[in-house]
Short mmCIF file of C-alpha atoms (C1' of nucleotides) in Angstrom, two decimals:
data_model
loop_
_atom_site.label_atom_id
_atom_site.label_comp_id
_atom_site.label_asym_id
_atom_site.label_seq_id
_atom_site.Cartn_x
_atom_site.Cartn_y
_atom_site.Cartn_z
CA MET A 1 32.57 18.52 -13.47
CA ASN A 2 30.34 15.56 -14.16
CA ILE A 3 26.78 15.70 -15.34
CA LYS A 4 24.83 18.05 -13.13
CA HIS A 5 21.68 16.08 -12.33
CA ASN A 6 18.27 17.57 -12.11
CA LYS A 7 16.61 16.75 -8.83
CA GLU A 8 13.20 16.96 -10.55
CA ASP A 9 14.12 14.20 -12.95
CA ILE A 10 14.89 11.88 -10.07
CA LEU A 11 11.65 12.80 -8.30
CA ARG A 12 9.71 12.21 -11.51
CA LYS A 13 11.23 8.77 -11.97
CA GLY A 14 10.50 7.91 -8.34
CA MET A 15 6.91 9.04 -8.82
CA GLU A 16 6.56 6.72 -11.79
CA LEU A 17 7.97 3.73 -9.94
CA PHE A 18 5.99 4.30 -6.74
CA ARG A 19 2.78 4.75 -8.72
CA LEU A 20 3.37 1.52 -10.59
CA ASN A 21 4.75 -0.77 -7.90
CA GLY A 22 4.32 0.92 -4.54
CA TYR A 23 6.81 2.19 -2.01
CA HIS A 24 8.10 -1.05 -0.51
CA ASN A 25 8.27 -2.77 -3.85
CA THR A 26 10.56 -0.10 -5.25
CA GLY A 27 14.15 -0.35 -4.03
CA THR A 28 16.72 2.40 -4.03
CA ASN A 29 18.72 0.31 -6.50
CA GLU A 30 15.86 0.44 -8.95
CA ILE A 31 15.43 4.17 -8.44
CA ILE A 32 19.04 5.06 -9.10
CA LYS A 33 19.27 2.66 -12.03
CA GLU A 34 16.12 4.05 -13.64
CA ALA A 35 17.07 7.63 -12.91
CA GLY A 36 20.53 7.02 -14.32
CA ILE A 37 22.40 8.35 -11.31
CA SER A 38 24.86 6.92 -8.87
CA ARG A 39 24.12 5.77 -5.35
CA GLY A 40 26.25 8.58 -3.99
CA SER A 41 24.37 11.19 -5.97
CA PHE A 42 21.05 9.88 -4.63
CA TYR A 43 22.19 10.22 -1.03
CA ASN A 44 23.63 13.59 -1.81
CA PHE A 45 20.20 14.82 -2.89
CA PHE A 46 18.16 12.98 -0.26
CA LYS A 47 18.75 12.14 3.39
CA ASP A 48 17.23 8.68 3.10
CA LYS A 49 14.50 6.78 1.28
CA ASP A 50 11.76 8.23 3.48
CA ASP A 51 12.93 11.75 2.78
CA PHE A 52 12.87 10.92 -0.91
CA GLY A 53 9.36 9.46 -0.55
CA ILE A 54 7.99 12.60 1.09
CA GLN A 55 9.58 14.81 -1.55
CA VAL A 56 8.10 12.62 -4.29
CA LEU A 57 4.69 12.95 -2.65
CA ASP A 58 4.89 16.73 -2.60
CA PHE A 59 6.29 16.80 -6.13
CA TYR A 60 3.30 14.73 -7.26
CA GLY A 61 0.92 16.93 -5.32
CA VAL A 62 2.23 20.19 -6.75
CA TRP A 63 2.46 18.76 -10.22
CA SER A 64 -1.14 17.51 -10.10
CA THR A 65 -2.50 20.62 -8.44
CA ASP A 66 -0.89 22.88 -11.06
CA TYR A 67 -2.36 20.81 -13.85
CA MET A 68 -5.80 20.92 -12.27
CA LYS A 69 -5.59 24.68 -11.77
CA GLN A 70 -4.70 25.12 -15.39
CA LEU A 71 -7.75 23.13 -16.52
CA LEU A 72 -10.21 24.51 -13.98
CA ASN A 73 -9.31 28.16 -14.42
CA ASP A 74 -9.83 28.27 -18.15
CA LYS A 75 -12.80 30.61 -18.28
CA LYS A 76 -13.77 29.72 -21.85
CA LEU A 77 -16.13 27.02 -20.56
CA ASN A 78 -18.56 27.03 -17.68
CA PRO A 79 -17.33 25.55 -14.37
CA LYS A 80 -19.32 22.31 -14.70
CA GLN A 81 -17.94 21.62 -18.16
CA ARG A 82 -14.44 22.37 -16.97
CA LEU A 83 -14.71 19.81 -14.19
CA ILE A 84 -16.12 17.19 -16.54
CA ASN A 85 -13.47 17.83 -19.16
CA MET A 86 -10.71 17.67 -16.58
CA PHE A 87 -11.75 14.23 -15.38
CA ASP A 88 -12.23 13.10 -18.99
CA GLU A 89 -8.60 13.96 -19.57
CA PHE A 90 -7.47 12.10 -16.45
CA VAL A 91 -9.48 9.03 -17.45
CA GLU A 92 -7.96 9.14 -20.91
CA GLY A 93 -4.51 9.23 -19.32
CA TYR A 94 -5.12 6.17 -17.21
CA LYS A 95 -6.58 4.33 -20.17
CA LYS A 96 -3.51 5.15 -22.21
CA GLU A 97 -1.37 3.44 -19.57
CA ASN A 98 -3.58 0.35 -19.59
CA TYR A 99 -4.88 1.02 -16.07
CA LYS A 100 -1.52 0.08 -14.56
CA TRP A 101 -0.90 3.39 -12.85
CA GLY A 102 -2.49 4.55 -9.63
CA CYS A 103 -2.82 7.74 -7.71
CA LEU A 104 0.31 8.16 -5.59
CA LEU A 105 -1.55 9.71 -2.68
CA ILE A 106 -3.94 6.79 -2.43
CA GLY A 107 -1.15 4.24 -2.53
CA MET A 108 1.06 6.01 0.00
CA THR A 109 -1.85 6.62 2.38
CA GLN A 110 -2.65 2.92 2.36
CA GLU A 111 0.89 1.69 2.54
CA LEU A 112 2.44 4.08 5.05
CA GLY A 113 -0.46 5.88 6.69
CA GLN A 114 -0.29 4.39 10.14
CA ILE A 115 3.44 3.83 10.08
CA ASN A 116 5.03 7.18 9.45
CA SER A 117 3.18 10.33 10.33
CA ALA A 118 5.28 12.41 7.94
CA PHE A 119 3.70 10.45 5.09
CA THR A 120 0.18 10.85 6.46
CA GLU A 121 0.70 14.59 6.72
CA ALA A 122 2.10 14.81 3.19
CA CYS A 123 -0.86 12.84 1.78
CA ASN A 124 -3.28 14.95 3.74
CA ARG A 125 -1.90 18.31 2.70
CA ASN A 126 -1.82 17.28 -0.94
CA PHE A 127 -5.37 15.95 -0.92
CA GLU A 128 -6.33 19.26 0.71
CA SER A 129 -4.69 21.17 -2.07
CA PHE A 130 -6.74 19.15 -4.57
CA LEU A 131 -9.86 20.12 -2.66
CA ASN A 132 -8.77 23.75 -2.63
CA VAL A 133 -8.78 23.70 -6.43
CA PHE A 134 -12.08 21.88 -6.78
CA GLU A 135 -14.03 23.91 -4.29
CA PRO A 136 -13.79 27.40 -5.88
CA CYS A 137 -14.68 25.94 -9.25
CA ILE A 138 -17.74 24.23 -7.78
CA LYS A 139 -18.69 27.35 -5.90
CA GLU A 140 -18.46 29.38 -9.09
CA GLY A 141 -20.77 26.87 -10.78
CA GLN A 142 -23.22 27.06 -7.94
CA GLN A 143 -23.28 30.82 -8.19
CA ASP A 144 -23.78 31.00 -11.93
CA GLY A 145 -26.43 28.24 -11.68
CA THR A 146 -24.68 25.47 -13.62
CA ILE A 147 -23.92 23.26 -10.60
CA SER A 148 -26.34 21.84 -8.04
CA LYS A 149 -26.69 23.62 -4.69
CA ASN A 150 -27.89 20.47 -2.90
CA GLU A 151 -24.60 20.28 -1.05
CA GLU A 152 -22.06 22.80 0.20
CA ALA A 153 -19.19 23.37 -2.26
CA ARG A 154 -16.65 21.75 0.05
CA ALA A 155 -18.78 18.68 0.69
CA LEU A 156 -19.40 18.33 -3.02
CA ALA A 157 -15.68 18.70 -3.70
CA ILE A 158 -14.94 15.95 -1.21
CA THR A 159 -17.59 13.70 -2.75
CA VAL A 160 -16.25 14.20 -6.26
CA LEU A 161 -12.71 13.48 -5.07
CA SER A 162 -13.90 10.41 -3.17
CA MET A 163 -15.77 9.08 -6.16
CA TYR A 164 -12.78 9.63 -8.39
CA ASN A 165 -10.35 8.05 -5.96
CA GLY A 166 -12.66 5.10 -5.43
CA ALA A 167 -13.01 4.60 -9.17
CA LEU A 168 -9.20 4.53 -9.44
CA VAL A 169 -9.05 1.87 -6.71
CA LEU A 170 -11.52 -0.37 -8.52
CA MET A 171 -9.76 0.33 -11.78
CA LYS A 172 -6.44 -0.88 -10.37
CA SER A 173 -8.02 -3.90 -8.75
CA GLY A 174 -8.83 -5.25 -12.20
CA LEU A 175 -12.15 -3.68 -13.22
CA HIS A 176 -10.21 -1.43 -15.59
CA HIS A 177 -12.43 1.03 -17.44
CA GLU A 178 -15.84 0.14 -16.02
CA PRO A 179 -15.63 2.15 -12.79
CA LEU A 180 -14.23 5.10 -14.73
CA THR A 181 -17.22 5.08 -17.06
CA ALA A 182 -19.57 4.84 -14.07
CA PHE A 183 -17.76 7.75 -12.46
CA GLN A 184 -18.03 9.91 -15.55
CA GLY A 185 -21.77 9.19 -15.83
CA GLN A 186 -22.48 9.85 -12.17
CA LEU A 187 -20.41 13.03 -12.12
CA LYS A 188 -22.72 14.65 -14.64
CA LEU A 189 -25.81 13.61 -12.73
CA MET A 190 -24.32 14.73 -9.45
CA LEU A 191 -23.39 18.22 -10.61
CA ALA A 192 -26.67 18.76 -12.48
CA VAL A 193 -29.03 21.33 -11.01
CA MET B 1 -1.56 -32.97 22.17
CA ASN B 2 -1.05 -29.23 22.52
CA ILE B 3 -3.62 -26.52 21.95
CA LYS B 4 -5.41 -27.15 18.68
CA HIS B 5 -5.37 -23.75 17.00
CA ASN B 6 -8.19 -22.33 15.00
CA LYS B 7 -7.05 -21.24 11.56
CA GLU B 8 -9.77 -18.59 11.53
CA ASP B 9 -8.33 -16.91 14.60
CA ILE B 10 -5.00 -16.54 12.86
CA LEU B 11 -6.63 -15.20 9.72
CA ARG B 12 -8.64 -12.74 11.79
CA LYS B 13 -5.53 -11.45 13.53
CA GLY B 14 -3.71 -11.12 10.22
CA MET B 15 -6.66 -9.20 8.85
CA GLU B 16 -6.47 -6.75 11.74
CA LEU B 17 -2.74 -6.20 11.38
CA PHE B 18 -2.83 -5.81 7.59
CA ARG B 19 -5.74 -3.37 7.82
CA LEU B 20 -3.89 -1.28 10.38
CA ASN B 21 -0.34 -1.33 9.08
CA GLY B 22 -0.34 -2.84 5.63
CA TYR B 23 1.20 -5.98 4.25
CA HIS B 24 4.90 -5.09 4.12
CA ASN B 25 4.77 -3.40 7.49
CA THR B 26 3.46 -6.52 9.18
CA GLY B 27 6.13 -9.16 9.73
CA THR B 28 5.52 -12.84 10.27
CA ASN B 29 7.03 -12.41 13.73
CA GLU B 30 4.32 -9.92 14.63
CA ILE B 31 1.60 -12.17 13.23
CA ILE B 32 2.63 -15.22 15.21
CA LYS B 33 3.20 -13.19 18.37
CA GLU B 34 -0.21 -11.51 18.12
CA ALA B 35 -1.97 -14.72 17.17
CA GLY B 36 -0.27 -16.52 20.06
CA ILE B 37 1.08 -19.37 17.97
CA SER B 38 4.50 -20.71 17.17
CA ARG B 39 6.44 -20.17 13.99
CA GLY B 40 6.14 -23.84 13.19
CA SER B 41 2.39 -23.77 13.55
CA PHE B 42 2.14 -20.82 11.19
CA TYR B 43 4.07 -22.60 8.48
CA ASN B 44 2.04 -25.72 9.14
CA PHE B 45 -1.14 -23.81 8.30
CA PHE B 46 0.25 -21.65 5.47
CA LYS B 47 2.74 -22.32 2.72
CA ASP B 48 4.31 -18.88 3.01
CA LYS B 49 3.42 -15.25 3.78
CA ASP B 50 1.87 -14.69 0.36
CA ASP B 51 -0.36 -17.75 0.78
CA PHE B 52 -1.39 -16.36 4.14
CA GLY B 53 -2.05 -12.94 2.60
CA ILE B 54 -4.35 -14.37 -0.07
CA GLN B 55 -6.27 -16.43 2.50
CA VAL B 56 -6.65 -13.34 4.68
CA LEU B 57 -8.00 -11.43 1.69
CA ASP B 58 -10.60 -14.09 0.97
CA PHE B 59 -11.46 -14.38 4.64
CA TYR B 60 -12.06 -10.63 4.77
CA GLY B 61 -14.06 -10.78 1.55
CA VAL B 62 -16.35 -13.58 2.70
CA TRP B 63 -16.74 -12.11 6.15
CA SER B 64 -17.70 -8.69 4.72
CA THR B 65 -19.96 -10.10 2.03
CA ASP B 66 -21.83 -12.23 4.55
CA TYR B 67 -22.37 -9.23 6.77
CA MET B 68 -23.60 -7.14 3.85
CA LYS B 69 -25.99 -9.83 2.73
CA GLN B 70 -27.41 -10.05 6.19
CA LEU B 71 -28.09 -6.30 6.26
CA LEU B 72 -29.28 -5.96 2.69
CA ASN B 73 -31.65 -8.93 2.70
CA ASP B 74 -33.63 -7.84 5.72
CA LYS B 75 -36.97 -7.22 4.05
CA LYS B 76 -38.43 -5.19 6.93
CA LEU B 77 -37.17 -1.99 5.33
CA ASN B 78 -37.17 -0.84 1.72
CA PRO B 79 -34.00 -1.39 -0.32
CA LYS B 80 -32.91 2.23 -0.24
CA GLN B 81 -33.17 2.42 3.53
CA ARG B 82 -31.30 -0.89 3.90
CA LEU B 83 -28.40 0.47 1.87
CA ILE B 84 -28.30 3.69 3.84
CA ASN B 85 -28.46 1.88 7.16
CA MET B 86 -25.74 -0.53 6.16
CA PHE B 87 -23.29 2.25 5.35
CA ASP B 88 -24.32 4.07 8.52
CA GLU B 89 -23.23 0.99 10.44
CA PHE B 90 -19.95 0.78 8.60
CA VAL B 91 -19.23 4.44 9.20
CA GLU B 92 -20.01 3.99 12.88
CA GLY B 93 -17.54 1.10 13.01
CA TYR B 94 -14.70 3.13 11.49
CA LYS B 95 -15.46 6.02 13.84
CA LYS B 96 -15.31 3.66 16.82
CA GLU B 97 -11.74 2.71 15.79
CA ASN B 98 -10.74 6.36 15.46
CA TYR B 99 -10.39 6.13 11.68
CA LYS B 100 -7.24 4.02 12.01
CA TRP B 101 -8.57 1.02 10.11
CA GLY B 102 -8.83 0.75 6.38
CA CYS B 103 -10.47 -1.52 3.87
CA LEU B 104 -8.16 -4.48 3.31
CA LEU B 105 -9.04 -4.79 -0.37
CA ILE B 106 -8.07 -1.16 -1.04
CA GLY B 107 -4.78 -1.48 0.80
CA MET B 108 -3.78 -4.78 -0.83
CA THR B 109 -4.74 -3.56 -4.31
CA GLN B 110 -2.52 -0.53 -3.88
CA GLU B 111 0.36 -2.33 -2.24
CA LEU B 112 0.55 -5.56 -4.24
CA GLY B 113 -1.60 -4.95 -7.30
CA GLN B 114 1.08 -4.80 -9.96
CA ILE B 115 3.46 -7.13 -8.15
CA ASN B 116 1.63 -10.37 -7.58
CA SER B 117 -1.28 -11.29 -9.83
CA ALA B 118 -2.68 -13.69 -7.22
CA PHE B 119 -3.35 -10.64 -5.03
CA THR B 120 -4.92 -8.67 -7.85
CA GLU B 121 -7.26 -11.56 -8.60
CA ALA B 122 -8.17 -11.98 -4.95
CA CYS B 123 -8.98 -8.26 -4.63
CA ASN B 124 -10.93 -8.31 -7.83
CA ARG B 125 -13.11 -11.32 -7.01
CA ASN B 126 -13.87 -9.93 -3.53
CA PHE B 127 -14.82 -6.51 -4.86
CA GLU B 128 -17.00 -8.31 -7.39
CA SER B 129 -18.73 -10.19 -4.61
CA PHE B 130 -19.46 -6.85 -2.92
CA LEU B 131 -20.99 -5.62 -6.16
CA ASN B 132 -23.02 -8.82 -6.46
CA VAL B 133 -24.63 -8.03 -3.13
CA PHE B 134 -25.25 -4.32 -3.90
CA GLU B 135 -26.67 -4.80 -7.37
CA PRO B 136 -29.76 -6.93 -6.58
CA CYS B 137 -30.67 -4.62 -3.72
CA ILE B 138 -30.41 -1.59 -5.99
CA LYS B 139 -32.37 -3.36 -8.70
CA GLU B 140 -35.07 -4.19 -6.22
CA GLY B 141 -35.25 -0.54 -5.23
CA GLN B 142 -35.44 0.54 -8.86
CA GLN B 143 -38.32 -1.85 -9.43
CA ASP B 144 -40.34 -0.80 -6.41
CA GLY B 145 -39.65 2.81 -7.19
CA THR B 146 -37.55 3.82 -4.16
CA ILE B 147 -34.26 4.10 -6.04
CA SER B 148 -33.39 6.25 -9.04
CA LYS B 149 -33.41 4.64 -12.48
CA ASN B 150 -31.01 7.20 -13.94
CA GLU B 151 -28.29 4.59 -14.06
CA GLU B 152 -28.21 0.83 -14.56
CA ALA B 153 -28.14 -1.11 -11.29
CA ARG B 154 -24.61 -2.37 -11.85
CA ALA B 155 -23.27 1.08 -12.74
CA LEU B 156 -24.93 2.52 -9.67
CA ALA B 157 -23.54 -0.27 -7.52
CA ILE B 158 -20.04 0.49 -8.83
CA THR B 159 -20.53 4.19 -8.18
CA VAL B 160 -21.69 3.60 -4.60
CA LEU B 161 -18.76 1.31 -3.96
CA SER B 162 -16.35 3.80 -5.51
CA MET B 163 -17.72 6.63 -3.45
CA TYR B 164 -17.48 4.58 -0.27
CA ASN B 165 -13.97 3.36 -1.01
CA GLY B 166 -12.86 6.85 -1.89
CA ALA B 167 -14.29 8.21 1.35
CA LEU B 168 -12.31 5.56 3.26
CA VAL B 169 -9.14 6.63 1.49
CA LEU B 170 -9.62 10.29 2.44
CA MET B 171 -10.60 9.21 5.94
CA LYS B 172 -7.38 7.31 6.40
CA SER B 173 -5.32 10.13 4.90
CA GLY B 174 -6.27 12.30 7.84
CA LEU B 175 -9.61 13.88 6.97
CA HIS B 176 -11.25 11.49 9.43
CA HIS B 177 -15.02 11.86 9.59
CA GLU B 178 -15.60 14.64 7.03
CA PRO B 179 -15.51 12.47 3.88
CA LEU B 180 -17.74 9.90 5.58
CA THR B 181 -20.34 12.57 6.32
CA ALA B 182 -20.12 13.82 2.74
CA PHE B 183 -20.55 10.27 1.49
CA GLN B 184 -23.63 9.67 3.64
CA GLY B 185 -25.21 12.87 2.40
CA GLN B 186 -24.47 12.23 -1.24
CA LEU B 187 -25.64 8.61 -1.06
CA LYS B 188 -29.14 9.72 -0.20
CA LEU B 189 -29.19 12.27 -3.00
CA MET B 190 -27.81 9.76 -5.45
CA LEU B 191 -30.34 7.04 -4.76
CA ALA B 192 -33.30 9.43 -4.68
CA VAL B 193 -35.75 9.14 -7.52
"C1'" DT C 1 49.28 21.07 -17.25
"C1'" DT C 2 47.82 20.82 -12.71
"C1'" DG C 3 44.43 20.94 -9.16
"C1'" DC C 4 40.02 20.26 -7.44
"C1'" DA C 5 35.27 19.43 -6.69
"C1'" DA C 6 31.63 16.62 -8.25
"C1'" DT C 7 30.35 12.31 -9.65
"C1'" DT C 8 30.83 7.45 -10.39
"C1'" DA C 9 31.11 2.30 -9.74
"C1'" DG C 10 30.98 -0.85 -6.69
"C1'" DA C 11 32.33 -3.07 -2.35
"C1'" DT C 12 30.69 -3.51 2.16
"C1'" DA C 13 28.45 -3.02 6.48
"C1'" DG C 14 24.34 -3.57 9.14
"C1'" DA C 15 19.65 -4.42 9.69
"C1'" DT C 16 15.54 -6.82 8.73
"C1'" DC C 17 12.82 -10.41 7.36
"C1'" DA C 18 11.03 -14.92 5.50
"C1'" DG C 19 11.44 -19.53 5.94
"C1'" DT C 20 13.87 -23.89 7.79
"C1'" DC C 21 15.42 -26.79 11.27
"C1'" DT C 22 16.25 -29.00 15.81
"C1'" DA C 23 15.68 -30.26 20.31
"C1'" DA C 24 12.56 -29.96 24.04
"C1'" DT C 25 7.85 -30.08 25.74
"C1'" DT C 26 3.14 -31.02 26.02
"C1'" DG C 27 -0.78 -33.88 26.75
"C1'" DA C 28 -3.89 -37.32 25.08
"C1'" DT C 29 -3.93 -42.40 24.37
"C1'" DT C 30 -2.79 -47.04 25.31
"C1'" DA D 1 3.91 -45.56 33.24
"C1'" DA D 2 5.22 -45.53 28.37
"C1'" DT D 3 4.35 -43.90 23.79
"C1'" DC D 4 3.80 -40.70 20.29
"C1'" DA D 5 2.11 -37.05 17.47
"C1'" DA D 6 1.43 -32.21 17.75
"C1'" DT D 7 3.25 -28.11 19.23
"C1'" DT D 8 6.67 -25.04 20.98
"C1'" DA D 9 10.81 -21.95 21.54
"C1'" DG D 10 14.24 -20.25 19.41
"C1'" DA D 11 18.50 -20.73 16.83
"C1'" DC D 12 19.93 -20.44 12.20
"C1'" DT D 13 20.33 -19.57 7.17
"C1'" DG D 14 19.95 -17.00 3.20
"C1'" DA D 15 18.07 -13.32 0.83
"C1'" DT D 16 17.10 -8.54 0.42
"C1'" DC D 17 17.51 -3.89 1.18
"C1'" DT D 18 19.15 0.55 3.05
"C1'" DA D 19 22.94 3.27 3.79
"C1'" DT D 20 27.95 4.12 4.10
"C1'" DC D 21 32.48 4.20 2.43
"C1'" DT D 22 36.43 4.08 -0.75
"C1'" DA D 23 39.02 4.49 -4.70
"C1'" DA D 24 38.81 5.82 -9.38
"C1'" DT D 25 37.14 9.02 -12.86
"C1'" DT D 26 35.40 13.02 -14.98
"C1'" DG D 27 35.74 17.64 -16.62
"C1'" DC D 28 35.93 22.45 -15.53
"C1'" DA D 29 39.04 26.23 -13.80
"C1'" DA D 30 43.27 28.27 -12.59
#
DNA sequence: TTGCAATTAGATAGATCAGTCTAATTGATT
DNA sequence: AATCAATTAGACTGATCTATCTAATTGCAA
């Protein structure tokens, strides 16, 4: 038998390429070359490029959600501090990659949203799973008095996610770190009681 | 002589199509068909599709900036109210189109950001011109005491733009009106002294 | 050693798309 | 009526990309 490939490794490589260059600007040739597999193997794992794209989206969503859960469920800090620290880590990550990466869900939504409903649904369910991690943490902070009760937990979760997503858009458009700094500053003000 | 075409009409149609379906999902065939011109005419006006794309971006940027200026310079209301009303109008516009449209700058940044630096620069300069309309209005509000001084005017302008952009992303990903409502609510809280 | 299933390289088909080119047409001008 | 520049339709080319197919290779198992 030849090398038994790990499907996750291919998905991870696709995630990287799509985040850097977008869906249409990443060919299947580039994917298989970068993943170190053969064309036949790729089409053995995935029905077609769209199927691969959807699976990459869900892989990214689960991967991100798990990471967020890990950071937001650590009860050593209060909920507000956990949120702030989590975004600090994310910002650090983007900085480390010289602001070249983007959020896959944002990119895919923009690029394929109106074209293929399977992509819209995938983006939507993964954004929802982000919100479903934020919201309980915010609610916990509202109950223990560390986070503002000016808005419902879900609305606040949506606003935080919006602000973060929007900062990533401006970051990628060439403003680099400035919108991330503004986001970090505003996040603290926004959560404050 | 045949019909003398208006370059602006072609740019406007391109803007519509790119906002709905993205850059790669809009072919030159669709553009010329929708704009009602011939292939030859298109390539008489524009060097190639990329040249067209850049000109559409700047057209969108100038068009949006002019509209914002008009709304934010109307001295009948205080600066805070002008900002709130402006975004209310924008939100109403997206609602009217059933949340199918997106912001062209966001889409182009995501789709072509890392690929073609001319696109990145165009997105960047147009986002900057948005900020250069927001900032003086916010500064004016900070001086007359209607807008919070917790953040510098530019940082606040960036945050507002981020939050708005992020809400548009979630809107297009299928959440429709909910992120827009959350944005409108948070905007008021954020600007409040 | 032999057989076999998985994997590979790479050719190839088929579709799509950008951009060029040509011949015909239009309509204002002289 | 004749001219001519602008415009048009649409064929065509070449490039690119997805997806299929084939023949060769690998390496485990019998």
